[in-house]
């Protein structure tokens, strides 16, 4: 796998789009998942993921082969999504027009699927309360198991600033969760419509 | 807005906040990875081709514009020159004005080059070092300002 990746990367660096599309296939899931968690809906996530790959292909001459390709790629996607948030505020998560696939779990019965769907809704609603940079940090930490040093480097902030941000984000999420648990209309609460200042 | 969970004042509040966080963390761990609809790589290839075509079109438009401008300038200079040669007083004045403007520009550049060439190498080095130091100081201050904002 690694040697294939190196081979495709080398070809792509010389402008071979076919080779790069192999890398697109290989990394479409992690990049898409990151964009989905950042932007909150399938359509925007697809667009952001496609654009991230396009930017990566054009910036391949700047890629340092000593660095892990996936890390470099995900940092492009994360920063692109942060920029998108700055430009236009994305709509609140729409769960009905979701054209994405969950990574399938064979044993999931109807009850389990319902629980999974509820979990998905809650996770996305919680994430929507964070600022784009905080959200990126949390996603890279919990879904991609990046270390603080790696996240700080990718988001161009110091490690101490990142730790402070994540501490603040965790407390915010815990507070929102605690409040939401106390009220029945979790899904319709306005608290999810704007980030905590 | 005062939020007891964000700013716990009692140990009980802090414990509740911790418990709530553990539940959120469990939700995060339970949430599975999302995957794009099938054919993502094909859609990327189509998008890349489209972007390439658009880039090529823009490049060609710029080339056309540059060529048109060059031709237009050449035609204008030749026309003014021809009219001046035919003895039209207005065009003659415009043409000689253009020529003297170019001549002044060349003289100005030549004088500048002479002055610059007279400056010794050590002075150049000192000047460059000064500029470099100022730039470095500015970069450090800018970085600090950005980091403190964070």
GROMACS .gro file of C-alpha atoms in nm:
model
  347
    1UNK     CA    1   0.000   0.000   0.000
    2UNK     CA    2   0.275   0.241   0.104
    3UNK     CA    3   0.485   0.166  -0.203
    4UNK     CA    4   0.182   0.213  -0.427
    5UNK     CA    5   0.116   0.545  -0.259
    6UNK     CA    6   0.475   0.655  -0.313
    7UNK     CA    7   0.458   0.548  -0.676
    8UNK     CA    8   0.131   0.732  -0.740
    9UNK     CA    9   0.256   1.036  -0.555
   10UNK     CA   10   0.570   1.049  -0.765
   11UNK     CA   11   0.369   1.020  -1.086
   12UNK     CA   12   0.119   1.281  -0.967
   13UNK     CA   13   0.401   1.520  -0.887
   14UNK     CA   14   0.489   1.501  -1.255
   15UNK     CA   15   0.132   1.599  -1.347
   16UNK     CA   16  -0.025   1.254  -1.387
   17UNK     CA   17  -0.389   1.315  -1.293
   18UNK     CA   18  -0.471   0.946  -1.336
   19UNK     CA   19  -0.221   0.855  -1.065
   20UNK     CA   20  -0.358   1.125  -0.840
   21UNK     CA   21  -0.712   0.996  -0.888
   22UNK     CA   22  -0.590   0.669  -0.732
   23UNK     CA   23  -0.490   0.870  -0.428
   24UNK     CA   24  -0.829   1.040  -0.438
   25UNK     CA   25  -0.993   0.700  -0.425
   26UNK     CA   26  -0.766   0.594  -0.141
   27UNK     CA   27  -0.827   0.900   0.076
   28UNK     CA   28  -1.180   0.999  -0.023
   29UNK     CA   29  -1.334   0.861   0.297
   30UNK     CA   30  -1.115   1.036   0.556
   31UNK     CA   31  -1.121   1.365   0.364
   32UNK     CA   32  -1.497   1.347   0.311
   33UNK     CA   33  -1.561   1.257   0.675
   34UNK     CA   34  -1.354   1.555   0.791
   35UNK     CA   35  -1.544   1.789   0.556
   36UNK     CA   36  -1.876   1.643   0.665
   37UNK     CA   37  -1.799   1.692   1.033
   38UNK     CA   38  -1.677   2.045   0.961
   39UNK     CA   39  -1.962   2.159   0.737
   40UNK     CA   40  -2.250   1.949   0.862
   41UNK     CA   41  -2.409   1.831   0.538
   42UNK     CA   42  -2.334   1.590   0.257
   43UNK     CA   43  -2.358   1.830  -0.036
   44UNK     CA   44  -2.114   2.085   0.106
   45UNK     CA   45  -1.888   1.807   0.227
   46UNK     CA   46  -1.869   1.653  -0.122
   47UNK     CA   47  -1.789   1.993  -0.272
   48UNK     CA   48  -1.526   2.073  -0.010
   49UNK     CA   49  -1.364   1.731  -0.037
   50UNK     CA   50  -1.344   1.757  -0.419
   51UNK     CA   51  -1.197   2.107  -0.394
   52UNK     CA   52  -0.946   1.995  -0.131
   53UNK     CA   53  -0.819   1.721  -0.362
   54UNK     CA   54  -0.797   1.971  -0.647
   55UNK     CA   55  -0.593   2.210  -0.434
   56UNK     CA   56  -0.373   1.927  -0.313
   57UNK     CA   57  -0.302   1.819  -0.672
   58UNK     CA   58  -0.208   2.173  -0.770
   59UNK     CA   59   0.010   2.217  -0.461
   60UNK     CA   60   0.186   1.881  -0.488
   61UNK     CA   61   0.516   2.050  -0.574
   62UNK     CA   62   0.509   2.202  -0.224
   63UNK     CA   63   0.446   1.866  -0.054
   64UNK     CA   64   0.736   1.746   0.160
   65UNK     CA   65   0.775   1.368   0.108
   66UNK     CA   66   0.913   1.335   0.462
   67UNK     CA   67   0.570   1.424   0.588
   68UNK     CA   68   0.278   1.181   0.592
   69UNK     CA   69   0.065   1.243   0.283
   70UNK     CA   70  -0.263   1.186   0.469
   71UNK     CA   71  -0.171   1.448   0.729
   72UNK     CA   72  -0.085   1.701   0.461
   73UNK     CA   73  -0.406   1.627   0.271
   74UNK     CA   74  -0.626   1.652   0.579
   75UNK     CA   75  -0.468   1.983   0.676
   76UNK     CA   76  -0.560   2.121   0.331
   77UNK     CA   77  -0.918   1.998   0.377
   78UNK     CA   78  -0.945   2.134   0.733
   79UNK     CA   79  -0.815   2.475   0.636
   80UNK     CA   80  -1.040   2.486   0.330
   81UNK     CA   81  -1.344   2.413   0.548
   82UNK     CA   82  -1.238   2.682   0.798
   83UNK     CA   83  -1.215   2.929   0.507
   84UNK     CA   84  -1.558   2.824   0.386
   85UNK     CA   85  -1.700   2.903   0.729
   86UNK     CA   86  -1.542   3.248   0.714
   87UNK     CA   87  -1.688   3.319   0.371
   88UNK     CA   88  -2.038   3.187   0.411
   89UNK     CA   89  -2.201   3.063   0.721
   90UNK     CA   90  -2.312   2.709   0.635
   91UNK     CA   91  -2.675   2.620   0.685
   92UNK     CA   92  -2.777   2.438   0.998
   93UNK     CA   93  -2.735   2.065   0.956
   94UNK     CA   94  -2.993   1.912   0.729
   95UNK     CA   95  -3.044   1.547   0.800
   96UNK     CA   96  -3.312   1.470   0.546
   97UNK     CA   97  -3.124   1.552   0.226
   98UNK     CA   98  -2.818   1.363   0.337
   99UNK     CA   99  -2.674   1.184   0.034
  100UNK     CA  100  -2.383   1.024   0.214
  101UNK     CA  101  -2.313   0.668   0.314
  102UNK     CA  102  -2.234   0.556   0.664
  103UNK     CA  103  -1.944   0.315   0.673
  104UNK     CA  104  -2.157  -0.002   0.692
  105UNK     CA  105  -2.181  -0.213   1.001
  106UNK     CA  106  -2.315  -0.558   0.913
  107UNK     CA  107  -2.460  -0.646   1.251
  108UNK     CA  108  -2.666  -0.331   1.289
  109UNK     CA  109  -3.036  -0.413   1.333
  110UNK     CA  110  -3.320  -0.160   1.306
  111UNK     CA  111  -3.298  -0.062   1.672
  112UNK     CA  112  -2.924  -0.019   1.658
  113UNK     CA  113  -2.955   0.183   1.337
  114UNK     CA  114  -3.201   0.418   1.507
  115UNK     CA  115  -2.960   0.466   1.795
  116UNK     CA  116  -2.677   0.529   1.549
  117UNK     CA  117  -2.884   0.788   1.362
  118UNK     CA  118  -2.969   0.966   1.686
  119UNK     CA  119  -2.604   0.961   1.785
  120UNK     CA  120  -2.508   1.107   1.449
  121UNK     CA  121  -2.764   1.387   1.485
  122UNK     CA  122  -2.650   1.474   1.833
  123UNK     CA  123  -2.281   1.468   1.746
  124UNK     CA  124  -2.331   1.697   1.449
  125UNK     CA  125  -2.548   1.936   1.644
  126UNK     CA  126  -2.293   1.952   1.921
  127UNK     CA  127  -2.010   2.016   1.676
  128UNK     CA  128  -2.208   2.294   1.508
  129UNK     CA  129  -2.178   2.495   1.828
  130UNK     CA  130  -1.803   2.524   1.802
  131UNK     CA  131  -1.606   2.781   1.605
  132UNK     CA  132  -1.453   2.637   1.284
  133UNK     CA  133  -1.103   2.614   1.428
  134UNK     CA  134  -1.221   2.450   1.750
  135UNK     CA  135  -1.433   2.211   1.548
  136UNK     CA  136  -1.137   2.119   1.327
  137UNK     CA  137  -0.924   2.059   1.636
  138UNK     CA  138  -1.187   1.835   1.798
  139UNK     CA  139  -1.245   1.638   1.478
  140UNK     CA  140  -0.874   1.579   1.417
  141UNK     CA  141  -0.833   1.473   1.778
  142UNK     CA  142  -1.135   1.240   1.814
  143UNK     CA  143  -1.181   1.101   1.463
  144UNK     CA  144  -0.823   1.095   1.339
  145UNK     CA  145  -0.635   1.054   1.667
  146UNK     CA  146  -0.391   1.333   1.590
  147UNK     CA  147  -0.163   1.448   1.869
  148UNK     CA  148  -0.177   1.803   2.004
  149UNK     CA  149   0.152   1.883   1.829
  150UNK     CA  150   0.019   1.763   1.492
  151UNK     CA  151  -0.309   1.952   1.524
  152UNK     CA  152  -0.132   2.271   1.634
  153UNK     CA  153   0.100   2.249   1.333
  154UNK     CA  154  -0.184   2.186   1.088
  155UNK     CA  155  -0.395   2.470   1.223
  156UNK     CA  156  -0.095   2.706   1.251
  157UNK     CA  157  -0.141   2.779   1.621
  158UNK     CA  158   0.081   2.714   1.921
  159UNK     CA  159   0.037   2.397   2.123
  160UNK     CA  160  -0.063   2.592   2.434
  161UNK     CA  161  -0.321   2.791   2.237
  162UNK     CA  162  -0.461   2.464   2.102
  163UNK     CA  163  -0.486   2.310   2.450
  164UNK     CA  164  -0.667   2.620   2.575
  165UNK     CA  165  -0.904   2.609   2.278
  166UNK     CA  166  -0.980   2.241   2.328
  167UNK     CA  167  -1.034   2.284   2.699
  168UNK     CA  168  -1.279   2.565   2.628
  169UNK     CA  169  -1.450   2.361   2.357
  170UNK     CA  170  -1.490   2.058   2.584
  171UNK     CA  171  -1.645   2.267   2.857
  172UNK     CA  172  -1.882   2.432   2.611
  173UNK     CA  173  -1.992   2.098   2.472
  174UNK     CA  174  -2.037   1.951   2.819
  175UNK     CA  175  -2.244   2.252   2.924
  176UNK     CA  176  -2.462   2.233   2.614
  177UNK     CA  177  -2.509   1.860   2.661
  178UNK     CA  178  -2.598   1.903   3.026
  179UNK     CA  179  -2.851   2.174   2.946
  180UNK     CA  180  -2.994   1.973   2.658
  181UNK     CA  181  -3.043   1.671   2.880
  182UNK     CA  182  -3.251   1.883   3.112
  183UNK     CA  183  -3.487   1.985   2.830
  184UNK     CA  184  -3.696   1.755   2.611
  185UNK     CA  185  -3.687   1.946   2.282
  186UNK     CA  186  -3.320   1.885   2.223
  187UNK     CA  187  -3.336   1.905   1.847
  188UNK     CA  188  -3.525   2.233   1.822
  189UNK     CA  189  -3.325   2.438   2.064
  190UNK     CA  190  -3.180   2.764   1.943
  191UNK     CA  191  -2.861   2.698   2.133
  192UNK     CA  192  -2.744   2.497   1.833
  193UNK     CA  193  -2.797   2.775   1.587
  194UNK     CA  194  -2.515   2.998   1.693
  195UNK     CA  195  -2.173   2.925   1.833
  196UNK     CA  196  -2.089   3.013   2.188
  197UNK     CA  197  -1.893   3.341   2.181
  198UNK     CA  198  -2.483   3.497   3.009
  199UNK     CA  199  -2.382   3.317   3.324
  200UNK     CA  200  -2.362   2.946   3.266
  201UNK     CA  201  -2.317   2.729   3.571
  202UNK     CA  202  -2.170   2.452   3.357
  203UNK     CA  203  -1.916   2.675   3.190
  204UNK     CA  204  -1.817   2.843   3.515
  205UNK     CA  205  -1.879   2.591   3.789
  206UNK     CA  206  -1.872   2.750   4.128
  207UNK     CA  207  -1.927   2.445   4.346
  208UNK     CA  208  -1.758   2.104   4.341
  209UNK     CA  209  -2.099   1.950   4.255
  210UNK     CA  210  -2.126   2.166   3.944
  211UNK     CA  211  -1.776   2.068   3.841
  212UNK     CA  212  -1.856   1.700   3.887
  213UNK     CA  213  -2.173   1.736   3.677
  214UNK     CA  214  -1.973   1.908   3.407
  215UNK     CA  215  -1.718   1.628   3.407
  216UNK     CA  216  -1.993   1.367   3.382
  217UNK     CA  217  -2.154   1.554   3.094
  218UNK     CA  218  -1.823   1.570   2.913
  219UNK     CA  219  -1.773   1.196   2.951
  220UNK     CA  220  -2.113   1.140   2.788
  221UNK     CA  221  -2.022   1.371   2.500
  222UNK     CA  222  -1.693   1.190   2.458
  223UNK     CA  223  -1.880   0.859   2.442
  224UNK     CA  224  -2.099   1.004   2.167
  225UNK     CA  225  -1.788   1.108   1.974
  226UNK     CA  226  -1.635   0.764   2.003
  227UNK     CA  227  -1.963   0.601   1.897
  228UNK     CA  228  -2.002   0.824   1.588
  229UNK     CA  229  -1.888   0.641   1.278
  230UNK     CA  230  -1.695   0.774   0.979
  231UNK     CA  231  -1.898   0.917   0.694
  232UNK     CA  232  -1.823   0.804   0.341
  233UNK     CA  233  -1.901   0.985   0.014
  234UNK     CA  234  -2.147   0.845  -0.239
  235UNK     CA  235  -1.994   0.589  -0.479
  236UNK     CA  236  -1.787   0.723  -0.771
  237UNK     CA  237  -1.611   1.001  -0.582
  238UNK     CA  238  -1.283   0.957  -0.773
  239UNK     CA  239  -1.464   0.970  -1.111
  240UNK     CA  240  -1.640   1.287  -1.009
  241UNK     CA  241  -1.304   1.431  -0.904
  242UNK     CA  242  -1.154   1.350  -1.245
  243UNK     CA  243  -1.445   1.524  -1.420
  244UNK     CA  244  -1.404   1.824  -1.195
  245UNK     CA  245  -1.032   1.838  -1.254
  246UNK     CA  246  -1.083   1.826  -1.634
  247UNK     CA  247  -1.338   2.104  -1.608
  248UNK     CA  248  -1.103   2.316  -1.396
  249UNK     CA  249  -0.817   2.255  -1.641
  250UNK     CA  250  -1.032   2.364  -1.935
  251UNK     CA  251  -1.140   2.676  -1.751
  252UNK     CA  252  -0.780   2.761  -1.663
  253UNK     CA  253  -0.673   2.709  -2.024
  254UNK     CA  254  -0.956   2.931  -2.146
  255UNK     CA  255  -0.855   3.211  -1.907
  256UNK     CA  256  -0.488   3.178  -2.011
  257UNK     CA  257  -0.583   3.206  -2.377
  258UNK     CA  258  -0.800   3.510  -2.307
  259UNK     CA  259  -0.506   3.681  -2.135
  260UNK     CA  260  -0.278   3.595  -2.426
  261UNK     CA  261  -0.527   3.744  -2.669
  262UNK     CA  262  -0.563   4.058  -2.461
  263UNK     CA  263  -0.184   4.102  -2.435
  264UNK     CA  264  -0.135   4.047  -2.808
  265UNK     CA  265  -0.416   4.286  -2.893
  266UNK     CA  266  -0.269   4.552  -2.668
  267UNK     CA  267   0.077   4.511  -2.823
  268UNK     CA  268  -0.065   4.532  -3.175
  269UNK     CA  269  -0.279   4.832  -3.082
  270UNK     CA  270   0.020   5.012  -2.932
  271UNK     CA  271   0.233   4.938  -3.238
  272UNK     CA  272  -0.041   5.058  -3.475
  273UNK     CA  273  -0.089   5.375  -3.270
  274UNK     CA  274   0.285   5.456  -3.268
  275UNK     CA  275   0.316   5.384  -3.641
  276UNK     CA  276   0.007   5.592  -3.723
  277UNK     CA  277   0.127   5.886  -3.517
  278UNK     CA  278   0.474   5.852  -3.673
  279UNK     CA  279   0.331   5.839  -4.024
  280UNK     CA  280   0.105   6.138  -3.964
  281UNK     CA  281   0.396   6.330  -3.812
  282UNK     CA  282   0.608   6.247  -4.118
  283UNK     CA  283   0.328   6.379  -4.338
  284UNK     CA  284   0.363   6.713  -4.166
  285UNK     CA  285   0.049   6.720  -3.948
  286UNK     CA  286   0.144   6.968  -3.670
  287UNK     CA  287  -0.066   6.809  -3.389
  288UNK     CA  288   0.056   6.452  -3.452
  289UNK     CA  289   0.407   6.580  -3.502
  290UNK     CA  290   0.392   6.736  -3.155
  291UNK     CA  291   0.248   6.415  -3.000
  292UNK     CA  292   0.514   6.202  -3.167
  293UNK     CA  293   0.802   6.423  -3.061
  294UNK     CA  294   0.652   6.438  -2.712
  295UNK     CA  295   0.648   6.058  -2.691
  296UNK     CA  296   1.005   6.036  -2.818
  297UNK     CA  297   1.130   6.292  -2.567
  298UNK     CA  298   0.942   6.113  -2.285
  299UNK     CA  299   1.117   5.786  -2.367
  300UNK     CA  300   1.449   5.970  -2.395
  301UNK     CA  301   1.398   6.129  -2.050
  302UNK     CA  302   1.310   5.792  -1.900
  303UNK     CA  303   1.627   5.638  -2.040
  304UNK     CA  304   1.839   5.928  -1.911
  305UNK     CA  305   1.675   5.901  -1.568
  306UNK     CA  306   1.748   5.528  -1.548
  307UNK     CA  307   2.105   5.578  -1.667
  308UNK     CA  308   2.171   5.844  -1.402
  309UNK     CA  309   2.023   5.620  -1.135
  310UNK     CA  310   2.236   5.328  -1.246
  311UNK     CA  311   2.549   5.548  -1.237
  312UNK     CA  312   2.468   5.664  -0.884
  313UNK     CA  313   2.391   5.309  -0.767
  314UNK     CA  314   2.710   5.174  -0.923
  315UNK     CA  315   2.914   5.433  -0.733
  316UNK     CA  316   2.794   5.300  -0.395
  317UNK     CA  317   3.059   5.064  -0.248
  318UNK     CA  318   2.979   4.697  -0.188
  319UNK     CA  319   3.015   4.730   0.190
  320UNK     CA  320   2.746   5.000   0.195
  321UNK     CA  321   2.519   4.772  -0.006
  322UNK     CA  322   2.580   4.489   0.236
  323UNK     CA  323   2.512   4.712   0.536
  324UNK     CA  324   2.192   4.840   0.375
  325UNK     CA  325   2.074   4.486   0.294
  326UNK     CA  326   2.154   4.368   0.648
  327UNK     CA  327   1.957   4.662   0.790
  328UNK     CA  328   1.660   4.582   0.569
  329UNK     CA  329   1.683   4.214   0.665
  330UNK     CA  330   1.688   4.298   1.037
  331UNK     CA  331   1.389   4.529   1.003
  332UNK     CA  332   1.200   4.261   0.812
  333UNK     CA  333   1.287   3.996   1.072
  334UNK     CA  334   1.178   4.226   1.356
  335UNK     CA  335   0.851   4.297   1.179
  336UNK     CA  336   0.790   3.925   1.115
  337UNK     CA  337   0.854   3.837   1.482
  338UNK     CA  338   0.622   4.114   1.603
  339UNK     CA  339   0.354   4.011   1.355
  340UNK     CA  340   0.379   3.646   1.463
  341UNK     CA  341   0.357   3.744   1.830
  342UNK     CA  342   0.052   3.956   1.759
  343UNK     CA  343  -0.116   3.667   1.578
  344UNK     CA  344  -0.028   3.417   1.851
  345UNK     CA  345  -0.149   3.648   2.128
  346UNK     CA  346  -0.478   3.685   1.938
  347UNK     CA  347  -0.510   3.307   1.948
   0.00000   0.00000   0.00000
